Structures are given as structure tokens and as C-alpha cells.
mmCIF file of C-alpha atoms and ligand atoms in Angstrom:
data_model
loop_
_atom_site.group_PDB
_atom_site.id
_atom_site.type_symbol
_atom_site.label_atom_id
_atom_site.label_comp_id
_atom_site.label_asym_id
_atom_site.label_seq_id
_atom_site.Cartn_x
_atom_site.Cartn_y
_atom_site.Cartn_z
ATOM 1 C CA UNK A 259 -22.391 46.276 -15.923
ATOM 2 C CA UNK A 260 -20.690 45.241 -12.483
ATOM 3 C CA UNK A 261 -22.621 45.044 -9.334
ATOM 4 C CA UNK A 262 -22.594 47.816 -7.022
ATOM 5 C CA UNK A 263 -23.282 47.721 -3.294
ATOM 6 C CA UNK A 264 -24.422 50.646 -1.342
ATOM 7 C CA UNK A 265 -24.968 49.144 2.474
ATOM 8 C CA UNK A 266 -23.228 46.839 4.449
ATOM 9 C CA UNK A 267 -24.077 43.784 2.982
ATOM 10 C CA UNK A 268 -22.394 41.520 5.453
ATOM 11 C CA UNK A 269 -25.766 40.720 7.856
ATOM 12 C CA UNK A 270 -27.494 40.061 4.241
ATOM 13 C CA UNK A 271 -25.423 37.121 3.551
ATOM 14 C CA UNK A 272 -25.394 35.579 6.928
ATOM 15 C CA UNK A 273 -28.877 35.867 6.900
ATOM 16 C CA UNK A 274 -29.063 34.419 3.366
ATOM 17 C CA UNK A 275 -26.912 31.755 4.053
ATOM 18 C CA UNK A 276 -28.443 30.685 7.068
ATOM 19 C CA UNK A 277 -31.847 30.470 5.263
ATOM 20 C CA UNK A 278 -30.358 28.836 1.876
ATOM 21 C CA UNK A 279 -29.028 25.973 4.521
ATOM 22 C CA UNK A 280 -32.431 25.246 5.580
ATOM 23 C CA UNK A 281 -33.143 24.015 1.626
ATOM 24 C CA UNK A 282 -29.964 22.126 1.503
ATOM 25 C CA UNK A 283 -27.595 25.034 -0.413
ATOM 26 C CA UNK A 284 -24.398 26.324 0.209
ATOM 27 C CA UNK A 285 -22.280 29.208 -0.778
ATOM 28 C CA UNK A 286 -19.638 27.826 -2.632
ATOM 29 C CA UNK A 287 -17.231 30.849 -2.393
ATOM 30 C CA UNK A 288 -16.672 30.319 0.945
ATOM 31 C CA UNK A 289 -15.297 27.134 0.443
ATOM 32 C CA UNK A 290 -13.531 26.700 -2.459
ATOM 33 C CA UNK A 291 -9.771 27.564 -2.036
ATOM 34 C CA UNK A 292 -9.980 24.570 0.771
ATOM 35 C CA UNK A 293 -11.509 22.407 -1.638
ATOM 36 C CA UNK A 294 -9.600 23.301 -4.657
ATOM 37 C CA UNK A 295 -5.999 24.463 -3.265
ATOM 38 C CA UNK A 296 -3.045 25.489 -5.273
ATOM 39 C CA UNK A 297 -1.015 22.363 -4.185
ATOM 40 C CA UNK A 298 -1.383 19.099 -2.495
ATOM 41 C CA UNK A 299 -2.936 19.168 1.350
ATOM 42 C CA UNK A 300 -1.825 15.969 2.891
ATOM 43 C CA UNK A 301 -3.831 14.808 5.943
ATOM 44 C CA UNK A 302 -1.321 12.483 7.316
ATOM 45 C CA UNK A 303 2.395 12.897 8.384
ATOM 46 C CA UNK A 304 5.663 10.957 7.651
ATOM 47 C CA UNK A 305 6.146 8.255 10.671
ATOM 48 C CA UNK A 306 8.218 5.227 11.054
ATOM 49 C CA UNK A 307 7.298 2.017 12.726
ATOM 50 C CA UNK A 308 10.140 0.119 14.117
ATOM 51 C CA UNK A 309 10.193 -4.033 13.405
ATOM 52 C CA UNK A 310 11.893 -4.569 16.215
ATOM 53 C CA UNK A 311 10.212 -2.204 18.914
ATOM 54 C CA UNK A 312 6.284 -3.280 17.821
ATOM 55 C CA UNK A 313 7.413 -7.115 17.781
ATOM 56 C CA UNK A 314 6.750 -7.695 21.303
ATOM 57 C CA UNK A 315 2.904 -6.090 20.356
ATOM 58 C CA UNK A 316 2.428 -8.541 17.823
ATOM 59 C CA UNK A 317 3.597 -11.657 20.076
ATOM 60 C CA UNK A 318 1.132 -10.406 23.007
ATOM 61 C CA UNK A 319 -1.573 -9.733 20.915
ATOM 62 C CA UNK A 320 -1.580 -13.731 19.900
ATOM 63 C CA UNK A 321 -1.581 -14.210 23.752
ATOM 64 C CA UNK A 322 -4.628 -11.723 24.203
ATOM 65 C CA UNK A 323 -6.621 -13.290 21.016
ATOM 66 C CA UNK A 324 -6.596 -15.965 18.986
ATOM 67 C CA UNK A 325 -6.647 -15.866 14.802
ATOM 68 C CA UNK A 326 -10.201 -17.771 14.857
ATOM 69 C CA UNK A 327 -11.454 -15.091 17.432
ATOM 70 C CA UNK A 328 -9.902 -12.191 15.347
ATOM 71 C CA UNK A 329 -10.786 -13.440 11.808
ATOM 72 C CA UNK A 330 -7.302 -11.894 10.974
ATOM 73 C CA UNK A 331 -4.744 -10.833 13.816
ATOM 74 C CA UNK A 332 -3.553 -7.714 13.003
ATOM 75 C CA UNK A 333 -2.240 -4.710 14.292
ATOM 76 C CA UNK A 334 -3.048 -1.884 11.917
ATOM 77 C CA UNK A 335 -0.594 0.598 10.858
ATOM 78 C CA UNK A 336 -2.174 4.166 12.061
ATOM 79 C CA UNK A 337 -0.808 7.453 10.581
ATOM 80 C CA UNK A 338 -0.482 9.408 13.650
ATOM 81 C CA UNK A 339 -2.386 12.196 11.998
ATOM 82 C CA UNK A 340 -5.815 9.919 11.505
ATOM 83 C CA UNK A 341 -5.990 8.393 14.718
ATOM 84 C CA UNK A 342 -8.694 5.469 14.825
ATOM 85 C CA UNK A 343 -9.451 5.833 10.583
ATOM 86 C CA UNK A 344 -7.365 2.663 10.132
ATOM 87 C CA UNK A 345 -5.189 4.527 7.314
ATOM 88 C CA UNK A 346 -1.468 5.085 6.563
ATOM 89 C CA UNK A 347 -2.264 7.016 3.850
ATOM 90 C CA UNK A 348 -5.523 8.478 3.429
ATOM 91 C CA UNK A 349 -6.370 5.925 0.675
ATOM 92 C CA UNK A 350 -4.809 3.042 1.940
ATOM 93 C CA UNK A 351 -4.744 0.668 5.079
ATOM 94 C CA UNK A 352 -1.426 -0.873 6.477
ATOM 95 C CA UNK A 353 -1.266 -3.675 8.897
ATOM 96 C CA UNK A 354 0.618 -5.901 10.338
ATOM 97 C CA UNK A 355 -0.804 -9.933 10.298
ATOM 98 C CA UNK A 356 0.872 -12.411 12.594
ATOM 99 C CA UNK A 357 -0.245 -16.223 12.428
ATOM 100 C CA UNK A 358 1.129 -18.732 14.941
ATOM 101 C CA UNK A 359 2.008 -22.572 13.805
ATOM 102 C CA UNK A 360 -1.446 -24.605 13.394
ATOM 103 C CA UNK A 361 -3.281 -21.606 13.561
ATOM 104 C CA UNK A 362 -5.909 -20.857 10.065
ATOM 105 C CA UNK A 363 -6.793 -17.505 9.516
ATOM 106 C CA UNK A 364 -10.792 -18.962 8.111
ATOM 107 C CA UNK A 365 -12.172 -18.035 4.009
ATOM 108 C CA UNK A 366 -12.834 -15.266 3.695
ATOM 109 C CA UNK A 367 -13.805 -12.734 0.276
ATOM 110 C CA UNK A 368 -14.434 -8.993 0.420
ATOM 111 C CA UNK A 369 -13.903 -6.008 -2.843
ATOM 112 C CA UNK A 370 -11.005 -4.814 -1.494
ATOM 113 C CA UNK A 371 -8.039 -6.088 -2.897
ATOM 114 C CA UNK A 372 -4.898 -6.862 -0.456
ATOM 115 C CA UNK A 373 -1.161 -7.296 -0.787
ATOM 116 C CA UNK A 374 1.268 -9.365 1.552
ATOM 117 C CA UNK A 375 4.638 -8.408 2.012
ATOM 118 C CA UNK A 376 6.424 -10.964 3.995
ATOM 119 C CA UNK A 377 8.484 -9.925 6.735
ATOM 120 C CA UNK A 378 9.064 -12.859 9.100
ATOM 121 C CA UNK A 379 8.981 -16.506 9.361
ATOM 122 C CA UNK A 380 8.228 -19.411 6.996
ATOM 123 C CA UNK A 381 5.952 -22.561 6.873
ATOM 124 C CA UNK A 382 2.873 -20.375 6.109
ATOM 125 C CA UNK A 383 0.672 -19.857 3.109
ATOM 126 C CA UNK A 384 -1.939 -17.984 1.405
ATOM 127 C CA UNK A 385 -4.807 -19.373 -0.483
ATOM 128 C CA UNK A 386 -6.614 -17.493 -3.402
ATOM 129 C CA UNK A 387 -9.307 -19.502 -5.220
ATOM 130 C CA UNK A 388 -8.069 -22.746 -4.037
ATOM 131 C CA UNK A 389 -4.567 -22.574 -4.957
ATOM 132 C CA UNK A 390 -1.895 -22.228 -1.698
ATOM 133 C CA UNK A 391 1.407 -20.454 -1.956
ATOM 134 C CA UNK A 392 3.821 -20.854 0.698
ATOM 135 C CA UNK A 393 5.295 -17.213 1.604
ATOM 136 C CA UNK A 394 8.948 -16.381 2.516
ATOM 137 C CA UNK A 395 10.550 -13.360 4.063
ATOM 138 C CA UNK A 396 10.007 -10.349 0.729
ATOM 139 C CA UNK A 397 7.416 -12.227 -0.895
ATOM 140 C CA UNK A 398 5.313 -10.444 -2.480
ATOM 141 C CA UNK A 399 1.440 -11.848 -2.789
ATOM 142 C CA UNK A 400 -1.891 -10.651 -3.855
ATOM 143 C CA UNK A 401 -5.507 -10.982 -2.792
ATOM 144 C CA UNK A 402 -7.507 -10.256 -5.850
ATOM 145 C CA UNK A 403 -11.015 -8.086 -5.102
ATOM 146 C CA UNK A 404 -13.743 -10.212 -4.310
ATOM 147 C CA UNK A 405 -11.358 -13.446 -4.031
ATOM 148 C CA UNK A 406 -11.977 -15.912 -1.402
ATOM 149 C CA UNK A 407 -8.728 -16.319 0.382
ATOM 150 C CA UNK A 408 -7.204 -17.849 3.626
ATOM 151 C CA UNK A 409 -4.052 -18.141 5.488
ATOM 152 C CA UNK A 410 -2.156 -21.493 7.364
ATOM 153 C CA UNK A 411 0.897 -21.699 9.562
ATOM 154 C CA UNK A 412 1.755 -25.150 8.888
ATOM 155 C CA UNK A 413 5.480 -24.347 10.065
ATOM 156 C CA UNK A 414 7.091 -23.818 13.486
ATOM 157 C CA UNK A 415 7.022 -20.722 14.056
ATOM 158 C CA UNK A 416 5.514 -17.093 13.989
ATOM 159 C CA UNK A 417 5.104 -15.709 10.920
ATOM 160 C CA UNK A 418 4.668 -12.010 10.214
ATOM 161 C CA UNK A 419 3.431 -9.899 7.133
ATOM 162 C CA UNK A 420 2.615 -6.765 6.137
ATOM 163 C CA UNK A 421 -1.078 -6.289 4.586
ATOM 164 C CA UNK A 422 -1.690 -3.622 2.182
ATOM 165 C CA UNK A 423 -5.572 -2.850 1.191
ATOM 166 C CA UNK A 424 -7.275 -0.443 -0.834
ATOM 167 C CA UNK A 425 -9.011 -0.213 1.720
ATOM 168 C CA UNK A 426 -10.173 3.410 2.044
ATOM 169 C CA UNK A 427 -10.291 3.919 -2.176
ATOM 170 C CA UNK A 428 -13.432 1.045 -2.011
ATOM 171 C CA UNK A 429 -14.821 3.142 1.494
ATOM 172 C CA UNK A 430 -14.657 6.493 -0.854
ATOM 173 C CA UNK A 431 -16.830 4.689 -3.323
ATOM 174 C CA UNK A 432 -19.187 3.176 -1.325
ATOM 175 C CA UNK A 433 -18.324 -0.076 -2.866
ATOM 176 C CA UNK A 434 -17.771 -2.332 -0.116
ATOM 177 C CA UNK A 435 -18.975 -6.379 0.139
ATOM 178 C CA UNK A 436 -17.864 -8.678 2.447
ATOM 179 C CA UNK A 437 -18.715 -12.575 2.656
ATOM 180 C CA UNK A 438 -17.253 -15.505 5.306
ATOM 181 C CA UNK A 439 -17.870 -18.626 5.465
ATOM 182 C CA UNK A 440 -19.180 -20.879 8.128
ATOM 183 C CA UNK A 441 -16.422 -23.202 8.509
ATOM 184 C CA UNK A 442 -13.160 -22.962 10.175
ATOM 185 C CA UNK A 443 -11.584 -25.051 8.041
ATOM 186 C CA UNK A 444 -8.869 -24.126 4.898
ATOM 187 C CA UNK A 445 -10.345 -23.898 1.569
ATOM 188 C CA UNK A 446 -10.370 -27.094 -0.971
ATOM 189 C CA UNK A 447 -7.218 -26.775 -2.775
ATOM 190 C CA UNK A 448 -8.063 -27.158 -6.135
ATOM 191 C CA UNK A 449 -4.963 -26.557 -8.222
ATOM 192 C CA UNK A 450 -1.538 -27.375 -7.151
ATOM 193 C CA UNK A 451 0.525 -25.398 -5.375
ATOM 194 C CA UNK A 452 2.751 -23.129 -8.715
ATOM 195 C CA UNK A 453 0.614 -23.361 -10.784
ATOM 196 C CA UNK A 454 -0.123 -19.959 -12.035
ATOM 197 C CA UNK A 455 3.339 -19.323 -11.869
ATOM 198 C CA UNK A 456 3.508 -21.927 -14.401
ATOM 199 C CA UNK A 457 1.254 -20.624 -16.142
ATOM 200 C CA UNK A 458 2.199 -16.754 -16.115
ATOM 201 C CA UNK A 459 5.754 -16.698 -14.475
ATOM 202 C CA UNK A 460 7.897 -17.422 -17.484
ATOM 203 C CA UNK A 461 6.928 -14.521 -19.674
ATOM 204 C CA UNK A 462 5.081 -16.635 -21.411
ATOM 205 C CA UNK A 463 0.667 -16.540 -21.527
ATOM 206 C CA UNK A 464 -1.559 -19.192 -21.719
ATOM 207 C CA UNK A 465 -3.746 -19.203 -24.964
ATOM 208 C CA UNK A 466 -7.600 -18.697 -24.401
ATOM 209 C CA UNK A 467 -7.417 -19.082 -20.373
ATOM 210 C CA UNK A 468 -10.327 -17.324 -20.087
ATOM 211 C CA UNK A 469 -8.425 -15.225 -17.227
ATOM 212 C CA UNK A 470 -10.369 -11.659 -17.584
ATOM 213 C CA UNK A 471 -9.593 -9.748 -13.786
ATOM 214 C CA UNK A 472 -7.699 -6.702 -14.060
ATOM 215 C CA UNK A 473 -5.333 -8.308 -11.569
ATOM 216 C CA UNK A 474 -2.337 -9.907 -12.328
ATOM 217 C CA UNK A 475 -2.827 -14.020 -12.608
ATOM 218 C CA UNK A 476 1.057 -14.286 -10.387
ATOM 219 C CA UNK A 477 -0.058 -14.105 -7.095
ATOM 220 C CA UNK A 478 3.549 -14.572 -5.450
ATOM 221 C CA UNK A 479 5.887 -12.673 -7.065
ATOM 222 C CA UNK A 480 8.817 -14.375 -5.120
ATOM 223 C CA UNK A 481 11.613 -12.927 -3.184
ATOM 224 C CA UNK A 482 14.597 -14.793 -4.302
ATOM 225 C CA UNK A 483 13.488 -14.436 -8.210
ATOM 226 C CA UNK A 484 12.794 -10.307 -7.799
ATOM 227 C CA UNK A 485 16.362 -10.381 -5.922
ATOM 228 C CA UNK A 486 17.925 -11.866 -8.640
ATOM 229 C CA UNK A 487 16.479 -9.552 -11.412
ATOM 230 C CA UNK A 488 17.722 -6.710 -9.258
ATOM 231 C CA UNK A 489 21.337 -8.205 -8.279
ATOM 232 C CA UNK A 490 21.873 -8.974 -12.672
ATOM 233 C CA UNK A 491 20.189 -5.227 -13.176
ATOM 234 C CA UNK A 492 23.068 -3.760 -10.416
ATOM 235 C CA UNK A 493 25.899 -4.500 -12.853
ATOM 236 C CA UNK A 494 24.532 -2.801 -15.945
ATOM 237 C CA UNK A 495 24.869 0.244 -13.424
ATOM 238 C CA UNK A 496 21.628 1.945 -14.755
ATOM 239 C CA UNK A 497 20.772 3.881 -11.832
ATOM 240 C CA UNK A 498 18.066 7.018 -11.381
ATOM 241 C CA UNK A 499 18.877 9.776 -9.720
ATOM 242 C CA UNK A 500 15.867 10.064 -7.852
ATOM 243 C CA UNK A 501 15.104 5.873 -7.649
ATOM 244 C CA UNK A 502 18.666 4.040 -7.457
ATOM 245 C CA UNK A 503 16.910 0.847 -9.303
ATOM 246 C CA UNK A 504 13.427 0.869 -9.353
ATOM 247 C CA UNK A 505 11.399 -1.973 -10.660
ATOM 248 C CA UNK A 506 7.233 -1.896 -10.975
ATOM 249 C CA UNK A 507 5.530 -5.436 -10.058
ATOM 250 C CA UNK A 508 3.509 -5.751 -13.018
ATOM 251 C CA UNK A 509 0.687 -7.768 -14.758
ATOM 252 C CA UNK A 510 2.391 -9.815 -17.458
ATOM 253 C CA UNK A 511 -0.901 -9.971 -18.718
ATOM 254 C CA UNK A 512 -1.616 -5.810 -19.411
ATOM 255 C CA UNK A 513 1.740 -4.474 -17.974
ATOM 256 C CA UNK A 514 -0.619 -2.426 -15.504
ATOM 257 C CA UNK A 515 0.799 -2.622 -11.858
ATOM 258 C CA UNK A 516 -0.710 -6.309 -10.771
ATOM 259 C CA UNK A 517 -2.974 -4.993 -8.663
ATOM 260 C CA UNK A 518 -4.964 -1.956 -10.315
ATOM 261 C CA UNK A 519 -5.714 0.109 -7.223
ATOM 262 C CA UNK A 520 -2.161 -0.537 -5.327
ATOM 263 C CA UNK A 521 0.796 0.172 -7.099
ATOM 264 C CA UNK A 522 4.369 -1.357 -5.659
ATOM 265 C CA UNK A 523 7.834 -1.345 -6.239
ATOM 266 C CA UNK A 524 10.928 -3.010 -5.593
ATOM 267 C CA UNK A 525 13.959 -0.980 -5.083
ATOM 268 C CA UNK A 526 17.778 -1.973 -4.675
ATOM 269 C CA UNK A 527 20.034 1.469 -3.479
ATOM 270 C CA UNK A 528 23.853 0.063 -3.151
ATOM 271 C CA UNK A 529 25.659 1.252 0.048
ATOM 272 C CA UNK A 530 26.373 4.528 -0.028
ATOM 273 C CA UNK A 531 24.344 6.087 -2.742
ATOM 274 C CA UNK A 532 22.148 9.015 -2.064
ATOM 275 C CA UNK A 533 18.939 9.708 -4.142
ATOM 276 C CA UNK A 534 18.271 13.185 -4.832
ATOM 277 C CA UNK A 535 15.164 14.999 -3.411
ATOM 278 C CA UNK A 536 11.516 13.581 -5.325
ATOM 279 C CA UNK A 537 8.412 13.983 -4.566
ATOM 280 C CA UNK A 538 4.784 13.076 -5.558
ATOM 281 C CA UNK A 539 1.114 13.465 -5.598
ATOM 282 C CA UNK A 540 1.066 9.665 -3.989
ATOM 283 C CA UNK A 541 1.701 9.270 -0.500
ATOM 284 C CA UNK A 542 4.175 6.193 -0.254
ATOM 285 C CA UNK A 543 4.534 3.200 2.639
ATOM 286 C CA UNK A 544 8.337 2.443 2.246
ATOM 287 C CA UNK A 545 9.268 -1.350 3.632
ATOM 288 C CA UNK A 546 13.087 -2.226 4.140
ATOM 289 C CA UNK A 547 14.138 -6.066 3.316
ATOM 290 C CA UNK A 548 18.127 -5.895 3.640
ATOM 291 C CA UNK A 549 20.174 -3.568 4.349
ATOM 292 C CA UNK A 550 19.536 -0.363 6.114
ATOM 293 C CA UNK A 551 19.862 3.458 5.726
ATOM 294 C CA UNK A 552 18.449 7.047 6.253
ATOM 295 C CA UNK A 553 14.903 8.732 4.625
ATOM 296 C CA UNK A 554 15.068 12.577 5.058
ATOM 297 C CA UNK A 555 11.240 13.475 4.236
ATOM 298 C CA UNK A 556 10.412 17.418 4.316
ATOM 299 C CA UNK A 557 12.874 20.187 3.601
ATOM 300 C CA UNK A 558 14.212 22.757 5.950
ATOM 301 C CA UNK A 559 13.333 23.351 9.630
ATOM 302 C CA UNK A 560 9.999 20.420 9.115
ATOM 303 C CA UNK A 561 12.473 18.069 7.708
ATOM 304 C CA UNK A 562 12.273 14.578 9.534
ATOM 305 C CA UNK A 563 15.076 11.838 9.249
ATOM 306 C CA UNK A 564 14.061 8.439 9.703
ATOM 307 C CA UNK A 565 17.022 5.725 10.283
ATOM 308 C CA UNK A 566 15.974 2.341 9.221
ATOM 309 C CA UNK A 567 16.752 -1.744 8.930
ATOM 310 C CA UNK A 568 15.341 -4.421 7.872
ATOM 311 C CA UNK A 569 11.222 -4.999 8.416
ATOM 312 C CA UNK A 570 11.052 -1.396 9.513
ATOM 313 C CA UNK A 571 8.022 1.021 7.989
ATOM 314 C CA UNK A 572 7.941 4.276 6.878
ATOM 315 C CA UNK A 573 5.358 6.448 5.409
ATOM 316 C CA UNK A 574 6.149 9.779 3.114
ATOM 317 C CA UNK A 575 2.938 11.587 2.782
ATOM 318 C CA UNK A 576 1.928 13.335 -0.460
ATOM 319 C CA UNK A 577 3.924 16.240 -2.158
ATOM 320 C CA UNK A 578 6.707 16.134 0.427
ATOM 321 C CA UNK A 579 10.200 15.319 -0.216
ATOM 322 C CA UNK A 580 12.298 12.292 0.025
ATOM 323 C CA UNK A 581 15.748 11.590 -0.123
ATOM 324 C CA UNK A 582 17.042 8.018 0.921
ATOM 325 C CA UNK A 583 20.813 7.113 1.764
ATOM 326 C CA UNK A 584 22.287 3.703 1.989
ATOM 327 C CA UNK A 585 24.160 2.809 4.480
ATOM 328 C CA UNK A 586 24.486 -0.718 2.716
ATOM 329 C CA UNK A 587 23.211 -2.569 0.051
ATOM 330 C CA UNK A 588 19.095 -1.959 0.734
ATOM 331 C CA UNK A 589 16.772 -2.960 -0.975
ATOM 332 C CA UNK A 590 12.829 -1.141 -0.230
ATOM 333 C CA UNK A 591 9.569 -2.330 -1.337
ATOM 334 C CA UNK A 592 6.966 0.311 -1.525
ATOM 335 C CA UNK A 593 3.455 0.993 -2.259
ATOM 336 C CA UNK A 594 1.077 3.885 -2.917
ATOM 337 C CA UNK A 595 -2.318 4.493 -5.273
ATOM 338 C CA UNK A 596 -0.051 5.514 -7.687
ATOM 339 C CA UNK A 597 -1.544 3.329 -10.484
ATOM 340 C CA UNK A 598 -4.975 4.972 -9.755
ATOM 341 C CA UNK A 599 -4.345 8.459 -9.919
ATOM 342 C CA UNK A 600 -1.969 7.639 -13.291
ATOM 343 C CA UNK A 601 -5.150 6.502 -14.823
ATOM 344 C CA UNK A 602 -7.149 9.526 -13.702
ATOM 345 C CA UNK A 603 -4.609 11.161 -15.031
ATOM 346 C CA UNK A 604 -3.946 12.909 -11.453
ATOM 347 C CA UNK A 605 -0.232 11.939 -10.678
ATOM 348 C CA UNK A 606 2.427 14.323 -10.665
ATOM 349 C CA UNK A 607 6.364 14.131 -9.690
ATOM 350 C CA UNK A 608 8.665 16.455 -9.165
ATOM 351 C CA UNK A 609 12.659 15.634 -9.369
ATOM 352 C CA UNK A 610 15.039 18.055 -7.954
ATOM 353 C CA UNK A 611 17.666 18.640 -10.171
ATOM 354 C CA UNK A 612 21.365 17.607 -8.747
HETATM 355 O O1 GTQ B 1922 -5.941 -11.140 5.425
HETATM 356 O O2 GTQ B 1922 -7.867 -10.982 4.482
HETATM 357 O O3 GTQ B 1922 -5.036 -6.686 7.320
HETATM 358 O O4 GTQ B 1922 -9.424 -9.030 5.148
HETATM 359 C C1 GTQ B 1922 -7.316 -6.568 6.777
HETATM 360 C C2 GTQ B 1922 -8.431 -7.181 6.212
HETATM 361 C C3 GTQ B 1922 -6.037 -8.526 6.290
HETATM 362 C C4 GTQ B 1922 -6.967 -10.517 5.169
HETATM 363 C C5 GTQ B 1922 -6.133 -7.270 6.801
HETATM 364 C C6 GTQ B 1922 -8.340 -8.452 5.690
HETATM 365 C C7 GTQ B 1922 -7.136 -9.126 5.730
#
């Protein structure tokens, strides 16, 4: 038998609701479409940061602060849609790290897990558990969770890198621990610089090593190796539609993305090809490395073009559109939480037919 109501009920339910509240209780009927809506809501909107118009920013900044002051000298990355969260995509932070030449950035460990993408300079390094790695211009290097870590500029120069964390995935889950260290000084090194890519870069695994993180055990996947995978791939000429030639840093160890929370990409478009329209349920940062071109992000009258080079950052938000065009050769490195929502089983694309 269905309900039936004779009065005005309206004044009934305020009232009701208003003295539910007072024992913690909420109607959930007025809330659920915004909780559970047909399609993605996105918080944040597609921006681009320019390399060349935020450089000046970094170089003041290391005249306003030093890295030993800062702990790490960064300018985040803010989606102009969060102002103040520190996020580029509501689950992830992106920032950019600068380190001067004799300057340490001290040891440091905390759960969230970070990636480097190098964009400028040479002569510095990274330090995970006691092994260095020197970092060049589309490096790509990983801070495992809870690993101590520190950075050195032992060159002449700036250097500049991107930092992605998982930052706001660990904040969600209220899983957050941080430790320093009391010394300014590097950490021991305690294994020679190459030495897991010895151990891990040749497709080859180490019997019994004991290694049991769910991150990947190559912790610079180097530029000038990924560049030459991708150059050999371009003359097979297998090319997506929606990708150009698209290439997943993974764990040689489960195949996963190497880090578990972050996935990333490496992606070579040859001047003049055009990708057609994708989108997804993970809101990507784009980087460019070489070459340049055009991201159209949206469709119709919201549709934003962004026209980019090398070192410049761009950020498509979830379940919106992207098309990229080369102007020449480019190659993109990207990264999103992806990997997370695959194994949640959350992530969705959608690839506009041609
Ligand atoms: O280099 O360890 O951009 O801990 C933010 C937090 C970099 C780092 C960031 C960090 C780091």
C-alpha cells in the first residue's frame, strides 16, 4: 500500500530534519543526486603553466629563501579552481622544485610517494635509501612511500623539476607520516650510484632480493633510454588514434605502473599528427619535453586551446575532452591516479570514433 499525504507536509520535514540534526542524522534524499551524479563532476579546470613565464618565480624565490630554510623550494602547481588546497588535480599535488649549485635539499621520509620529472639543468641528484642518481632534463625518478630521500646540486647551475605526489589520495585516507632528520647533511650513500638499474634495468630480476614494495626497484627511468624505445617504436608506425605512441612506466617487477598510486606515461606524437577526441575518469597533468603543439580540452563554446613547448604544463580535468596536435615531433609525459581507480575498478575512457 503506498503512502498517502493529506496536509502540507513541507513544515513537517523541516521541522523533522532540523530535530534529526540535533542526533547527528541526515536526510539522505536531499543529497544524493550531488553525491551520486550521472557523470563525472570535476572540481578543477584545464590550465596551462608556461616554463618560460613562471621561470623568473622560481629564480626569485631562491633569492627570497633558501632550500635549508624551505626543506624543499617549491612552487606548487595550483588548479585555479582549488585555490590554496595545493592540488592540480583533486587527488594529486604538482610542484615545481628548484635547487641551486651546493645547495642540499636535507633527509627527509613521509607516506606519500613522489615522482620527479626533470625539466632543467644537470649536476643534481636524488637519493632514495642511500643510493644517488644524477637527474637529466626528462628523467623520470621515484620517491618510494615512506623512503628517506634527499636532493644535491653538485653542478653549476639551477636545476629545475617537476614533483608529482599522491599527495591528496594519502590526505583522503588519513594516512599521513612524516619524519626529518636532524642533520643538514646528505644521506650515507650506501650502494653505488646504478645500481638498481643493474639490478632491474635489463629486463632481467634478481633471484631472492628480498625486494617486497609495491614500487618499482628502477628509480630513474632515464631520458635518453625511454627516447630511444620511442624513436625504434616510431618506425614500426603503430600509432593510436587517440594516443599517437603511448608507453606506461612500469614495474618490471609486477608490470603495475612503478609507482602504485601515480600512474605516468611517455608519449611521442610526430609533427603533424592529430589525436582524435578521448577522454577519462582521470584527470591528467600533461608535461612537454621536445617539440611543441596544441591541446584542445572541452568541446564546443567551453572548449579551451592550450599552445605549448617544451617544460610547459597542462592539466585536463576529468571526463573532458582532449585532442593534441603536433606541430613537431613532441614527445609528453603525463600523469594521473589512473592506476588507482583501474584497481578499484573505477576508470573509464571514452574514444571518439574518427
Ligand atoms: O622533494 O621530498 O614538492 O616532500 C613536496 C613534498 C617535494 C620532496 C614536494 C616533498 C617533496
Amino acid at each position: 500500500m503506498s503512502v498517502q499525504f493529506t496536509h502540507n507536509i513541507d513544515p513537517a520535514r523541516r521541522d523533522f530534519y532540523g530535530r534529526i540534526g540535533e542526533r547527528h542524522l541526515a536526510p539522505l534524499w536531499q543529497v544524493l543526486h550531488k553525491l551520486v551524479t550521472a557523470t563525472p563532476e570535476t572540481a578543477i579546470v584545464p590550465h596551462l603553466w608556461r616554463y618560460d613565464a613562471l621561470r623568473p618565480d622560481l629564480l626569485e624565490a631562491c633569492e627570497l629563501i633558501t632550500a635549508k630554510e624551505a626543506e624543499r623550494r617549491v612552487l606548487v602547481l595550483e588548479n585555479p579552481a582549488l585555490p590554496g588546497e595545493s592540488r592540480i588535480t583533486k587527488s594529486l599535488f604538482g610542484g615545481l622544485q628548484i635547487i641551486l649549485p651546493g645547495e642540499i635539499a636535507a633527509p627527509h621520509r613521509h607516506t606519500q610517494a613522489a615522482l620527479r620529472f626533470v625539466l632543467e639543468g644537470e649536476g643534481a641528484y636524488t637519493s632514495v635509501d642511500g643510493e644517488r642518481t644524477f637527474m637529466r632534463p626528462g628523467d623520470f625518478v621515484i620517491t618510494p612511500s615512506w623512503t628517506w630521500h634527499d636532493h644535491g646540486n653538485v653542478g653549476n647551475g639551477p636545476m629545475v623539476w617537476l614533483d608529482g605526489l599522491d599527495m591528496h589520495m594519502v590526505k583522503l585516507f588519513e594516512a599521513s607520516f612524516r619524519e626529518g632528520s636532524d642533520t643538514d647533511l646528505p644521506s650515507a650513500v650506501v650502494r653505488p650510484e646504478g645500481d638498481s638499474e643493474a639490478r632491474y634495468g635489463a629486463n632481467l630480476l634478481p633471484v631472492d632480493d628480498g625486494y617486497s614494495r609495491p614500487t618499482s626497484p628502477v628509480f630513474n627511468y632515464r631520458y635518453d633510454r625511454t627516447r630511444e624505445a620511442l624513436v625504434e617504436m616510431q618506425r614500426r608506425e603503430e600509432w593510436s588514434l587517440w594516443h599517437g605512441l603511448k608507453l606506461k612506466y612500469a614495474n618490471p617487477k609486477t608490470g603495475d605502473y612503478a609507482i602504485p598510486t601515480i600512474a605516468t606515461f611517455i608519449q611521442l606524437l610526430p609533427r603533424g599528427f592529430k589525436t582524435a577526441p578521448y577522454r577519462s575518469t582521470a584527470s591528467t597533468v600533461f608535461v612537454c619535453i621536445e617539440g611543441g603543439g596544441k591541446s584542445v580540452i572541452g568541446e564546443g563554446a567551453g572548449a579551451r586551446t592550450f599552445t605549448w613547448g617544451p617544460r610547459d604544463i597542462w592539466v585536463v580535468p576529468s571526463w573532458t575532452f582532449v585532442g593534441h596536435e603536433a606541430g613537431s615531433d613532441a614527445v609528453l609525459f603525463s600523469y594521473s591516479d589512473q592506476g588507482v581507480q583501474e584497481k578499484l575498478g573505477l576508470f573509464r575512457e571514452e574514444k571518439r570514433p574518427t
